Coordinates of C-alpha atoms in Angstrom, one line a residue:
M3 CA -25.2 48.3 -2.6
E4 CA -28.4 49.5 -4.2
S5 CA -30.3 52.1 -1.9
S6 CA -33.5 51.0 -3.5
W7 CA -33.5 47.6 -2.6
V8 CA -33.9 46.3 1.4
I9 CA -34.1 42.8 2.8
V10 CA -37.0 42.1 4.6
M11 CA -36.9 39.5 7.2
T12 CA -40.1 37.7 8.6
P13 CA -39.8 34.8 11.3
I14 CA -42.2 31.9 11.0
R15 CA -42.7 29.4 13.8
R16 CA -44.5 26.1 12.6
G17 CA -44.6 23.5 15.6
Q18 CA -40.8 22.8 16.5
M19 CA -39.4 24.3 13.2
T20 CA -38.7 27.9 12.8
T21 CA -38.3 29.6 9.5
M22 CA -36.5 32.7 9.0
E23 CA -37.8 34.5 5.6
C24 CA -35.5 36.9 4.1
V25 CA -37.0 38.6 0.9
R26 CA -35.4 41.1 -1.6
T27 CA -38.0 43.8 -2.2
S28 CA -38.2 47.8 -3.1
S29 CA -38.7 50.0 -0.3
D30 CA -41.7 51.0 -2.0
N31 CA -43.4 47.8 -1.3
L32 CA -43.0 47.7 2.3
D33 CA -46.0 47.1 4.4
Q34 CA -45.7 49.5 7.1
N35 CA -48.4 47.7 9.5
Q36 CA -46.0 44.6 9.5
I37 CA -42.6 46.6 10.3
V38 CA -41.3 45.9 13.8
H39 CA -37.7 47.6 12.9
V40 CA -35.8 49.5 10.2
A41 CA -31.9 49.2 10.7
T42 CA -29.6 52.1 10.1
G43 CA -25.9 52.9 9.8
V44 CA -24.0 49.9 8.7
N45 CA -27.2 47.8 8.7
Q46 CA -29.3 50.2 6.7
G47 CA -31.4 48.3 4.2
I48 CA -32.5 45.5 6.7
V49 CA -36.1 45.5 7.7
I50 CA -37.7 43.3 10.4
Y51 CA -41.3 42.3 10.1
K52 CA -43.6 40.9 12.8
A53 CA -43.6 37.0 13.3
I54 CA -45.9 34.7 12.3
I55 CA -47.2 32.1 14.6
D56 CA -48.5 29.1 12.4
D57 CA -49.6 26.4 14.8
K58 CA -52.7 25.7 12.7
G59 CA -50.9 25.3 9.3
A60 CA -52.4 28.4 7.8
Y61 CA -49.1 29.8 6.5
T62 CA -48.5 28.7 2.8
P63 CA -45.1 27.8 1.7
L64 CA -43.8 29.1 -1.6
A65 CA -43.1 26.5 -4.3
D66 CA -40.1 24.3 -4.3
S67 CA -36.8 26.4 -4.3
E68 CA -34.6 26.6 -6.9
S69 CA -31.5 25.6 -4.9
E70 CA -31.1 24.2 -1.1
I71 CA -28.6 23.4 1.2
T72 CA -28.7 21.2 4.2
Y73 CA -26.5 20.8 7.1
K74 CA -26.4 20.0 10.6
C75 CA -25.1 22.7 13.3
F76 CA -23.4 21.5 16.5
V77 CA -22.5 23.9 19.3
V78 CA -20.3 22.5 21.9
N79 CA -20.5 24.3 25.6
Q80 CA -16.5 24.8 25.9
D81 CA -17.1 24.5 29.9
S82 CA -19.6 21.4 30.1
N83 CA -18.9 19.9 26.7
D84 CA -22.8 19.8 26.4
V85 CA -23.9 19.6 22.8
R86 CA -26.7 21.4 21.3
A87 CA -27.6 20.2 17.6
E88 CA -29.9 21.4 14.8
N89 CA -30.8 20.5 11.4
R90 CA -30.6 23.8 9.1
K91 CA -31.9 24.1 5.5
L92 CA -31.4 27.1 3.6
H93 CA -33.6 27.5 0.7
F94 CA -32.7 29.9 -2.2
W95 CA -35.1 31.6 -5.0
F96 CA -33.5 33.7 -7.8
V97 CA -34.4 36.6 -9.8
P98 CA -36.3 35.9 -13.2
S99 CA -33.1 36.8 -15.2
A100 CA -31.0 34.5 -12.8
Q101 CA -33.3 31.7 -13.3
K102 CA -32.8 31.5 -17.1
K103 CA -29.3 30.1 -16.6
V104 CA -28.1 26.5 -16.1
T105 CA -28.9 24.7 -12.8
S106 CA -25.1 24.6 -12.1
F107 CA -24.8 28.5 -11.7
L108 CA -27.6 28.6 -9.4
V109 CA -26.1 25.8 -7.4
Q110 CA -22.4 27.2 -7.5
T111 CA -24.0 30.5 -6.4
S112 CA -25.8 29.1 -3.4
F113 CA -22.7 27.6 -2.4
M114 CA -20.6 30.7 -2.7
F115 CA -23.1 32.3 -0.4
F116 CA -22.9 29.7 2.2
N117 CA -19.0 29.6 2.0
D118 CA -19.2 33.4 3.0
L119 CA -21.7 32.7 5.7
I120 CA -19.9 30.3 7.4
T121 CA -16.1 31.4 7.1
P122 CA -14.2 29.8 9.8
G123 CA -13.6 32.3 12.9
H124 CA -16.5 34.8 11.7
V125 CA -19.7 32.7 12.1
P126 CA -22.2 34.7 14.6
K127 CA -22.7 32.9 17.7
D128 CA -26.4 33.5 18.2
Y129 CA -29.3 33.6 16.0
A130 CA -30.1 37.5 15.7
T131 CA -26.4 37.8 14.5
F132 CA -26.4 35.0 12.2
I133 CA -29.7 36.2 10.3
K134 CA -28.2 39.5 10.3
R135 CA -25.0 38.3 8.7
V136 CA -27.7 36.4 5.9
M137 CA -29.3 39.8 5.0
R138 CA -26.1 41.6 5.0
L139 CA -24.7 39.1 2.2
M140 CA -28.1 39.5 0.4
L141 CA -27.6 43.2 0.2
L142 CA -24.2 42.7 -1.6
D143 CA -23.9 43.2 -5.4
K144 CA -22.6 40.1 -6.0
Y145 CA -25.7 38.4 -4.6
N146 CA -28.0 40.6 -6.1
N147 CA -29.3 37.8 -8.2
I148 CA -30.8 36.2 -5.1
S149 CA -34.5 37.1 -4.5
R150 CA -35.3 35.2 -1.4
I151 CA -33.8 32.9 1.1
H152 CA -35.6 30.6 3.8
L153 CA -33.5 29.1 6.5
D154 CA -35.3 26.4 8.2
V155 CA -34.0 25.4 11.6
I156 CA -35.1 22.1 13.6
P157 CA -33.8 21.1 17.1
L158 CA -32.4 17.9 17.3
D159 CA -32.8 15.4 20.3
K160 CA -29.4 14.3 22.3
N161 CA -29.5 11.0 20.4
E162 CA -28.8 12.9 17.1
A163 CA -26.3 15.2 18.7
V164 CA -23.3 13.0 17.7
F165 CA -20.6 14.2 15.3
E166 CA -17.6 12.7 13.8
G167 CA -14.9 12.8 16.3
M168 CA -17.1 12.8 19.1
E169 CA -16.7 9.9 21.7
E170 CA -19.5 7.6 21.0
R171 CA -20.5 5.1 23.8
D172 CA -19.5 1.6 22.7
D173 CA -21.3 -1.0 24.8
R174 CA -19.7 -4.0 23.3
P175 CA -17.6 -6.1 25.8
L176 CA -14.1 -5.1 26.3
E177 CA -12.5 -7.9 25.0
V178 CA -14.1 -7.6 21.4
R179 CA -13.4 -3.6 21.3
V180 CA -9.5 -4.5 22.0
Q181 CA -9.3 -7.4 19.5
E182 CA -10.9 -5.2 16.9
Q183 CA -8.2 -2.5 18.1
L184 CA -5.5 -5.0 17.9
M185 CA -6.2 -6.4 14.5
R186 CA -6.3 -3.1 12.9
T187 CA -3.1 -2.1 14.5
I188 CA -1.3 -5.3 13.6
E189 CA -2.6 -5.1 9.8
E190 CA -1.5 -1.4 9.6
A191 CA 1.8 -2.3 10.6
Y192 CA 2.5 -5.2 8.5
P193 CA 5.4 -6.1 7.9
N194 CA 6.6 -4.8 10.9
V195 CA 6.5 -7.0 14.3
L196 CA 4.9 -5.9 17.2
T197 CA 5.6 -7.0 21.0
T198 CA 3.2 -7.1 23.6
E199 CA 4.7 -4.2 25.2
E200 CA 4.2 -2.1 22.0
L201 CA 0.7 -3.0 21.6
S202 CA 0.0 -2.5 25.0
K203 CA 1.0 1.1 24.6
V204 CA -0.9 1.6 21.3
I205 CA -4.1 0.2 22.4
R206 CA -3.8 1.7 26.2
Q207 CA -4.8 -1.5 27.9
D208 CA -3.2 -3.8 30.3
E209 CA -0.6 -6.2 28.8
K210 CA -2.0 -9.3 30.6
L211 CA -5.5 -8.6 28.9
I212 CA -3.4 -8.1 25.5
V213 CA -1.9 -11.5 25.9
R214 CA -4.8 -13.1 26.6
I215 CA -6.6 -11.7 23.6
L216 CA -3.4 -12.3 21.2
D217 CA -3.8 -15.9 22.2
Q218 CA -7.3 -16.3 21.1
M219 CA -6.3 -14.4 17.6
L220 CA -3.7 -17.0 17.2
S221 CA -6.1 -19.8 17.7
E222 CA -8.2 -18.0 14.9
E223 CA -5.1 -18.2 12.5
S224 CA -5.4 -14.5 12.2
I225 CA -1.8 -13.4 13.3
H226 CA 1.4 -15.2 13.6
R227 CA 3.7 -15.2 16.7
M228 CA 7.4 -14.9 16.4
A229 CA 10.5 -15.1 18.8
M230 CA 12.7 -12.0 19.0
E231 CA 16.3 -12.0 19.0
G232 CA 19.1 -10.0 19.9
K233 CA 18.3 -7.3 22.8
H234 CA 14.6 -8.4 22.6
K235 CA 15.5 -12.1 23.0
G236 CA 12.7 -13.8 25.3
K237 CA 10.1 -11.6 24.1
F238 CA 7.4 -12.7 21.5
A239 CA 6.1 -10.2 18.7
Y240 CA 3.1 -10.5 16.3
V241 CA 2.5 -9.9 12.8
L242 CA -0.4 -10.1 10.4
R243 CA -0.6 -14.0 9.1
V244 CA -0.4 -14.0 5.3
A245 CA -0.9 -17.6 3.9
Q246 CA 2.2 -18.8 1.7
D247 CA 0.1 -20.2 -1.0
E248 CA -0.1 -19.7 -4.7
E249 CA -3.0 -17.4 -4.8
N250 CA -3.4 -15.9 -1.1
A251 CA -7.0 -14.9 -2.3
D252 CA -7.7 -13.2 0.9
L253 CA -5.3 -10.5 0.8
G254 CA -4.5 -10.2 -3.0
M255 CA -0.7 -10.5 -2.5
G256 CA 0.2 -13.3 -4.6
K257 CA 2.5 -16.1 -3.5
L258 CA 4.3 -15.3 -0.6
E259 CA 8.1 -15.8 0.0
V260 CA 9.6 -15.2 3.5
M261 CA 13.3 -14.1 3.0
A262 CA 16.4 -14.9 5.5
E263 CA 18.2 -11.7 6.9
G264 CA 20.5 -10.1 4.4
N265 CA 18.9 -11.8 1.4
M266 CA 16.5 -9.2 0.1
D267 CA 18.1 -8.2 -3.1
V268 CA 15.6 -10.3 -5.2
I269 CA 15.5 -7.5 -7.7
T270 CA 19.1 -7.1 -8.3
K271 CA 19.6 -10.9 -9.3
M272 CA 16.6 -10.8 -11.9
K273 CA 17.5 -10.6 -15.4
D274 CA 14.4 -8.6 -16.2
K275 CA 14.3 -6.1 -13.5
P276 CA 11.0 -4.3 -12.9
T277 CA 10.7 -0.8 -14.8
V278 CA 7.9 0.6 -12.6
A279 CA 7.7 1.2 -8.7
I280 CA 4.6 1.6 -6.9
I281 CA 4.9 3.1 -3.8
T282 CA 2.2 3.2 -1.0
N283 CA 2.1 4.0 2.8
L284 CA -1.0 2.2 4.2
M285 CA -1.7 -1.6 4.2
C286 CA -4.8 -1.3 2.5
E287 CA -3.2 0.9 -0.2
K288 CA -0.4 -1.8 -1.0
R289 CA -3.0 -4.5 -1.2
A290 CA -5.1 -2.5 -3.6
V291 CA -2.0 -2.2 -5.7
D292 CA -1.0 -5.9 -5.7
A293 CA -4.6 -6.8 -6.5
M294 CA -4.3 -5.1 -9.9
M295 CA -1.2 -7.2 -10.5
Q296 CA -1.0 -10.6 -12.3
D297 CA 1.7 -13.4 -11.7
K298 CA 2.7 -11.7 -8.6
T299 CA 5.3 -12.7 -5.8
T300 CA 5.4 -10.9 -2.4
Y301 CA 8.7 -11.0 -0.6
V302 CA 9.1 -10.3 2.9
R303 CA 11.5 -10.0 5.7
Y304 CA 10.5 -9.9 9.4
E305 CA 13.0 -8.0 11.5
T306 CA 13.2 -9.8 14.8
K307 CA 16.2 -7.9 16.3
G308 CA 14.6 -4.6 16.1
G309 CA 13.8 -2.0 13.4
D310 CA 11.8 -2.2 10.2
S311 CA 11.0 -5.4 8.5
H312 CA 10.7 -4.9 4.4
V313 CA 7.9 -6.0 1.9
Y314 CA 7.7 -5.9 -1.6
T315 CA 5.6 -7.5 -4.4
I316 CA 6.5 -8.1 -8.0
G317 CA 4.2 -8.8 -10.9
F318 CA 2.8 -7.7 -14.2
I319 CA 0.3 -4.8 -14.9
G320 CA 0.0 -5.3 -18.8
P321 CA 3.3 -5.8 -20.2
H322 CA 5.2 -3.9 -17.5
K323 CA 7.0 -5.5 -14.7
C324 CA 6.2 -3.5 -11.6
V325 CA 7.3 -3.7 -7.7
S326 CA 5.2 -2.3 -5.0
T327 CA 6.9 -1.3 -2.1
K328 CA 7.6 1.7 0.6
L329 CA 11.1 2.8 -1.1
P330 CA 11.9 3.5 -4.8
A331 CA 14.2 1.3 -6.8
D332 CA 16.5 2.3 -9.8
I333 CA 13.7 2.0 -12.5
E334 CA 11.9 4.0 -15.1
H335 CA 8.7 5.1 -13.6
V336 CA 7.4 5.6 -10.2
L337 CA 3.7 5.9 -9.2
L338 CA 2.8 7.2 -5.5
V339 CA -0.6 5.5 -5.1
G340 CA -2.8 5.7 -2.3
V341 CA -5.3 7.9 -0.3
C342 CA -5.6 11.7 0.7
G343 CA -8.2 14.1 2.0
S344 CA -10.4 16.2 -0.2
V345 CA -10.7 20.2 -0.1
C346 CA -14.5 20.8 -0.2
N347 CA -14.2 24.0 -2.1
L348 CA -17.6 25.8 -1.7
G349 CA -16.5 28.7 -3.7
D350 CA -15.7 26.5 -6.8
L351 CA -17.7 23.3 -7.0
A352 CA -15.7 22.2 -9.9
K353 CA -12.7 21.5 -7.9
S354 CA -14.7 20.0 -5.0
S355 CA -14.0 16.1 -4.6
R356 CA -16.3 13.9 -3.0
L357 CA -14.9 10.5 -1.0
G358 CA -13.9 8.0 -3.6
D359 CA -13.0 10.6 -6.2
I360 CA -9.6 10.8 -7.6
I361 CA -7.1 13.3 -8.0
I362 CA -3.9 13.4 -10.0
A363 CA -1.2 15.7 -8.7
S364 CA -0.4 18.3 -11.6
P365 CA 0.1 21.5 -12.3
S366 CA -2.7 24.1 -13.0
R367 CA -3.4 27.3 -14.5
E368 CA -2.9 29.2 -11.1
Q369 CA -0.1 27.0 -9.9
D370 CA 3.0 25.8 -11.4
S371 CA 3.9 23.0 -9.0
A372 CA 1.9 19.6 -8.7
Y373 CA 3.0 19.1 -5.2
I374 CA 3.5 21.8 -2.3
Y375 CA 4.8 21.1 1.1
C376 CA 4.1 24.0 4.0
D377 CA 6.5 23.2 6.8
N378 CA 6.0 26.6 8.7
V379 CA 3.5 29.4 9.1
D380 CA 4.2 33.1 10.2
E381 CA 1.5 35.7 11.2
D382 CA 2.3 39.2 11.2
D383 CA 1.2 41.8 13.4
S384 CA -1.6 42.5 10.9
G385 CA -2.9 39.1 11.3
Q386 CA -1.7 38.2 7.5
F387 CA -0.1 34.5 7.1
S388 CA 2.9 33.6 5.1
F389 CA 3.7 30.1 4.2
S390 CA 7.1 28.5 4.0
L391 CA 7.1 26.2 1.0
K392 CA 8.8 23.4 -0.7
N393 CA 7.5 23.0 -4.4
W394 CA 8.0 19.9 -6.6
T395 CA 7.2 19.6 -10.4
I396 CA 7.4 16.6 -12.4
P397 CA 10.5 16.8 -14.9
D398 CA 9.1 14.3 -17.2
P399 CA 5.5 14.5 -17.7
S400 CA 4.7 11.3 -19.7
L401 CA 2.8 9.6 -17.4
M402 CA 0.9 12.8 -16.4
R403 CA -0.3 13.3 -19.8
K404 CA -1.5 9.7 -20.1
A405 CA -3.5 10.4 -17.0
A406 CA -5.0 13.5 -18.8
S407 CA -5.7 11.8 -21.9
L408 CA -7.7 9.2 -19.8
V409 CA -9.6 11.9 -18.0
N410 CA -10.3 13.9 -21.5
E411 CA -11.3 10.7 -23.2
Y412 CA -14.0 9.3 -20.6
G413 CA -15.0 12.5 -18.5
P414 CA -17.0 14.1 -17.6
S415 CA -19.4 11.2 -16.5
F416 CA -16.8 8.6 -16.4
E417 CA -19.5 5.8 -16.4
N418 CA -17.3 3.7 -19.1
A419 CA -14.1 4.5 -17.6
P420 CA -11.9 1.3 -17.8
W421 CA -10.9 1.9 -14.2
N422 CA -14.1 1.3 -13.1
Q423 CA -14.4 -2.1 -14.6
L424 CA -11.2 -2.9 -13.1
F425 CA -12.5 -1.6 -9.5
A426 CA -15.3 -4.0 -10.2
E427 CA -13.5 -6.9 -11.2
V428 CA -11.2 -6.9 -8.0
V429 CA -13.9 -5.9 -5.4
S430 CA -15.8 -8.9 -6.6
Q431 CA -13.1 -11.0 -5.0
L432 CA -11.8 -8.7 -2.0
S433 CA -15.1 -7.5 -0.9
D434 CA -13.5 -5.4 2.1
F435 CA -12.6 -2.8 -0.6
A436 CA -16.5 -2.1 -1.7
R437 CA -17.8 1.0 -1.1
P438 CA -19.1 1.4 2.5
E439 CA -22.6 0.7 3.1
G440 CA -24.9 2.5 5.4
V441 CA -21.9 5.4 6.0
E442 CA -22.6 8.8 4.7
D443 CA -20.3 10.9 2.9
K444 CA -20.3 14.2 4.8
V445 CA -17.9 17.1 5.6
Q446 CA -17.2 18.3 9.1
M447 CA -16.1 22.1 9.4
Q448 CA -14.9 23.4 12.8
L449 CA -16.1 27.2 12.6
G450 CA -14.5 28.2 15.9
D451 CA -16.3 29.2 19.2
G452 CA -17.5 25.6 19.7
Q453 CA -19.4 25.7 16.6
I454 CA -19.2 22.6 14.2
I455 CA -21.1 21.8 11.1
E456 CA -21.9 18.7 9.1
I457 CA -23.0 19.1 5.4
A458 CA -23.5 16.4 2.4
P459 CA -20.4 17.2 0.2
P460 CA -21.8 19.6 -2.7
S461 CA -22.6 17.8 -6.2
I462 CA -22.7 19.2 -9.4
D463 CA -22.4 17.8 -12.8
R464 CA -22.0 14.6 -11.3
A465 CA -23.5 11.3 -13.2
G466 CA -24.6 8.6 -10.5
N467 CA -22.3 7.3 -8.1
W468 CA -19.0 7.1 -10.5
P469 CA -16.0 8.6 -9.0
M470 CA -14.9 12.0 -10.6
V471 CA -11.3 12.3 -11.7
R472 CA -9.3 15.6 -11.4
L473 CA -5.9 17.0 -11.9
G474 CA -4.6 19.5 -9.9
P475 CA -2.0 20.3 -7.0
L476 CA -2.0 18.4 -3.7
G477 CA -0.6 20.0 -0.6
C478 CA 0.7 18.7 2.5
G479 CA 2.2 19.7 5.9
K480 CA 1.0 19.6 9.5
P481 CA 1.1 23.4 10.1
V482 CA -1.8 24.1 7.7
V483 CA -3.6 20.8 8.0
S484 CA -4.2 20.8 11.5
D485 CA -5.5 24.2 11.5
T486 CA -9.1 24.7 9.9
Y487 CA -8.7 28.0 8.9
L488 CA -5.3 27.7 7.7
R489 CA -6.4 24.4 5.6
T490 CA -8.8 26.6 3.9
A491 CA -6.7 29.6 3.3
F492 CA -3.5 27.7 1.9
A493 CA -5.6 25.6 -0.1
D494 CA -7.2 28.8 -1.7
E495 CA -4.2 30.6 -2.2
R496 CA -2.6 27.4 -4.1
G497 CA -5.5 26.2 -5.6
L498 CA -5.2 22.9 -4.0
L499 CA -7.5 20.0 -4.7
G500 CA -6.5 17.7 -2.0
Y501 CA -4.2 17.4 1.0
D502 CA -1.8 14.5 1.3
T503 CA 0.2 12.9 4.2
E504 CA 3.7 14.2 4.3
F505 CA 5.5 12.5 1.1
D506 CA 8.2 15.0 0.7
Q507 CA 10.9 12.8 1.6
V508 CA 9.9 10.2 -0.9
L509 CA 9.6 12.6 -3.5
E510 CA 13.1 14.1 -2.6
S511 CA 14.3 10.3 -2.8
I512 CA 12.8 9.8 -5.9
L513 CA 14.3 12.7 -7.5
G514 CA 17.6 12.2 -5.9
N515 CA 17.8 8.8 -7.6
R516 CA 17.1 10.8 -11.0
C517 CA 13.7 9.2 -11.7
N518 CA 12.1 12.1 -13.6
S519 CA 9.0 10.1 -14.5
F520 CA 6.6 9.8 -11.7
L521 CA 2.9 10.0 -11.2
I522 CA 0.8 10.8 -7.8
V523 CA -2.3 9.2 -7.7
R524 CA -4.8 9.7 -4.8
A525 CA -8.2 8.8 -4.0
C526 CA -10.3 10.7 -1.4
S527 CA -10.8 9.0 2.0
D528 CA -11.9 11.9 4.0
Y529 CA -11.6 15.9 4.2
H530 CA -8.6 16.0 5.9
D531 CA -5.2 14.4 4.7
G532 CA -6.4 10.8 4.1
Q533 CA -5.3 9.4 7.5
K534 CA -8.5 10.4 9.7
G535 CA -10.4 7.2 10.2
N536 CA -10.3 4.0 8.0
V537 CA -13.7 3.5 6.8
W538 CA -13.3 4.8 3.4
Q539 CA -9.7 4.1 3.0
P540 CA -9.9 0.4 1.5
Y541 CA -12.3 1.7 -1.4
A542 CA -10.4 5.0 -2.2
S543 CA -7.1 2.9 -2.3
M544 CA -8.5 0.4 -5.0
Q545 CA -10.0 3.7 -6.8
A546 CA -6.8 4.9 -6.9
A547 CA -5.0 1.6 -7.8
A548 CA -7.5 1.0 -10.8
F549 CA -6.8 4.3 -12.2
A550 CA -3.1 3.9 -11.8
K551 CA -3.0 0.3 -13.7
S552 CA -5.4 2.0 -16.3
V553 CA -2.4 4.7 -17.0
L554 CA 0.4 2.0 -17.0
L555 CA -1.7 -0.1 -19.5
Q556 CA -1.2 3.3 -22.0
L557 CA 2.1 3.2 -21.7
S558 CA 3.8 1.5 -24.9

């Protein structure tokens, strides 16, 4: 810290908006007539000027800042659950030497500052302490290229004080809401059948209401009813209705063949067996993969005696015969294709992905493993955390090298990347996989003490809305994913680009079957682990599937 420099804070009030102006200046340039307070001790270097009340608009704001960050701040009262909300905007100006640097440097410095400002668990609860933290950060040598910061604060009314995860009032009729929940639950369970009792527990509604709405859905031919057998004999179960025709255009799964019990060994009887397995988890992920295939047939066996049903689709991607399934087969290559959660890395924007961006699990300069699973976290007496890990490398990196080659060839803009064309072709037929309209891409961060912020994800060196593709490690594990602080700390320690739902057992199975050539292709559908909300899942699933197809088309 340089003693000759001080940070001067001036409150400026204009109507409902309050601006906290923080300026770096020499102690020799202070206006003694404006000083209200000069801090000492640990806060030495901080000076407070008299407030400016600008009700008549006399105050002339500065020219446009060189970088800015806008976010919403929500403070939830832990006792009453009342929410106070504000729009906040940080404006940054830089010293002349920094102004000569590229814009990306100024943006990255701004977000590094913001990242330090909102470290979970250390965010001040009141304005005075918050502004003091801004000024203390400006006094650090690492931020001596920032000459001025303005913080604008605008209160929001109650209608705007709504954030993701907060229960919103839904005034639609109960039957409409329940039917929507039923359809989503049945679709995600496919090909498993669900009884009315099971659906009633999941939806948390009376079974009689469930039965009445299911009858309506049957008349609309959106679902199919099946009689249960064995210990469930006398009960009915429901499953998504998939047309048995040559095209199955509505779902993109090709021709459907329903197989009798014990008759799912189609692959073993084939003369030309599939050489590539593509493994998915969600129904929208499987549909996205199937949509990338040609000459495809879906085989399904509905289990009506209890237990899991089975489904897989066999078709071609280029010259490669593929099977999309939930279990690996005895084949040459395996692709795990689907969605994940982005790590919003404010300290290094080059590693920060937005919704729809694609992540290829691979080692990095800092990390030898492509996939890292944390199954336990320990905290010592000093508050330091240690992570219990399982790590996976990819023994045969041939698929990963193909993916890296595509990224190098078409990056950094990716405007002419072949997977964009593949995506567009399929979405023109399956519109439910298009990019969500009227839905903002926003990051929500829990800061502790009832404080939550929402911010548009940082964007740097991005051309248009084309998804970016990055290679780097993926992580998973409930002990870290479910805790905001641990999620950030673990990602920083391991250099993670994203968080996946737990696929550790699938990876064990792949390697246990001695399949050394596999690739994990994910696209970001949230900022958690890919399983938080379903708005972006179809779009992200199709992005991942399109890239996976592009990789397979590179194989000889």
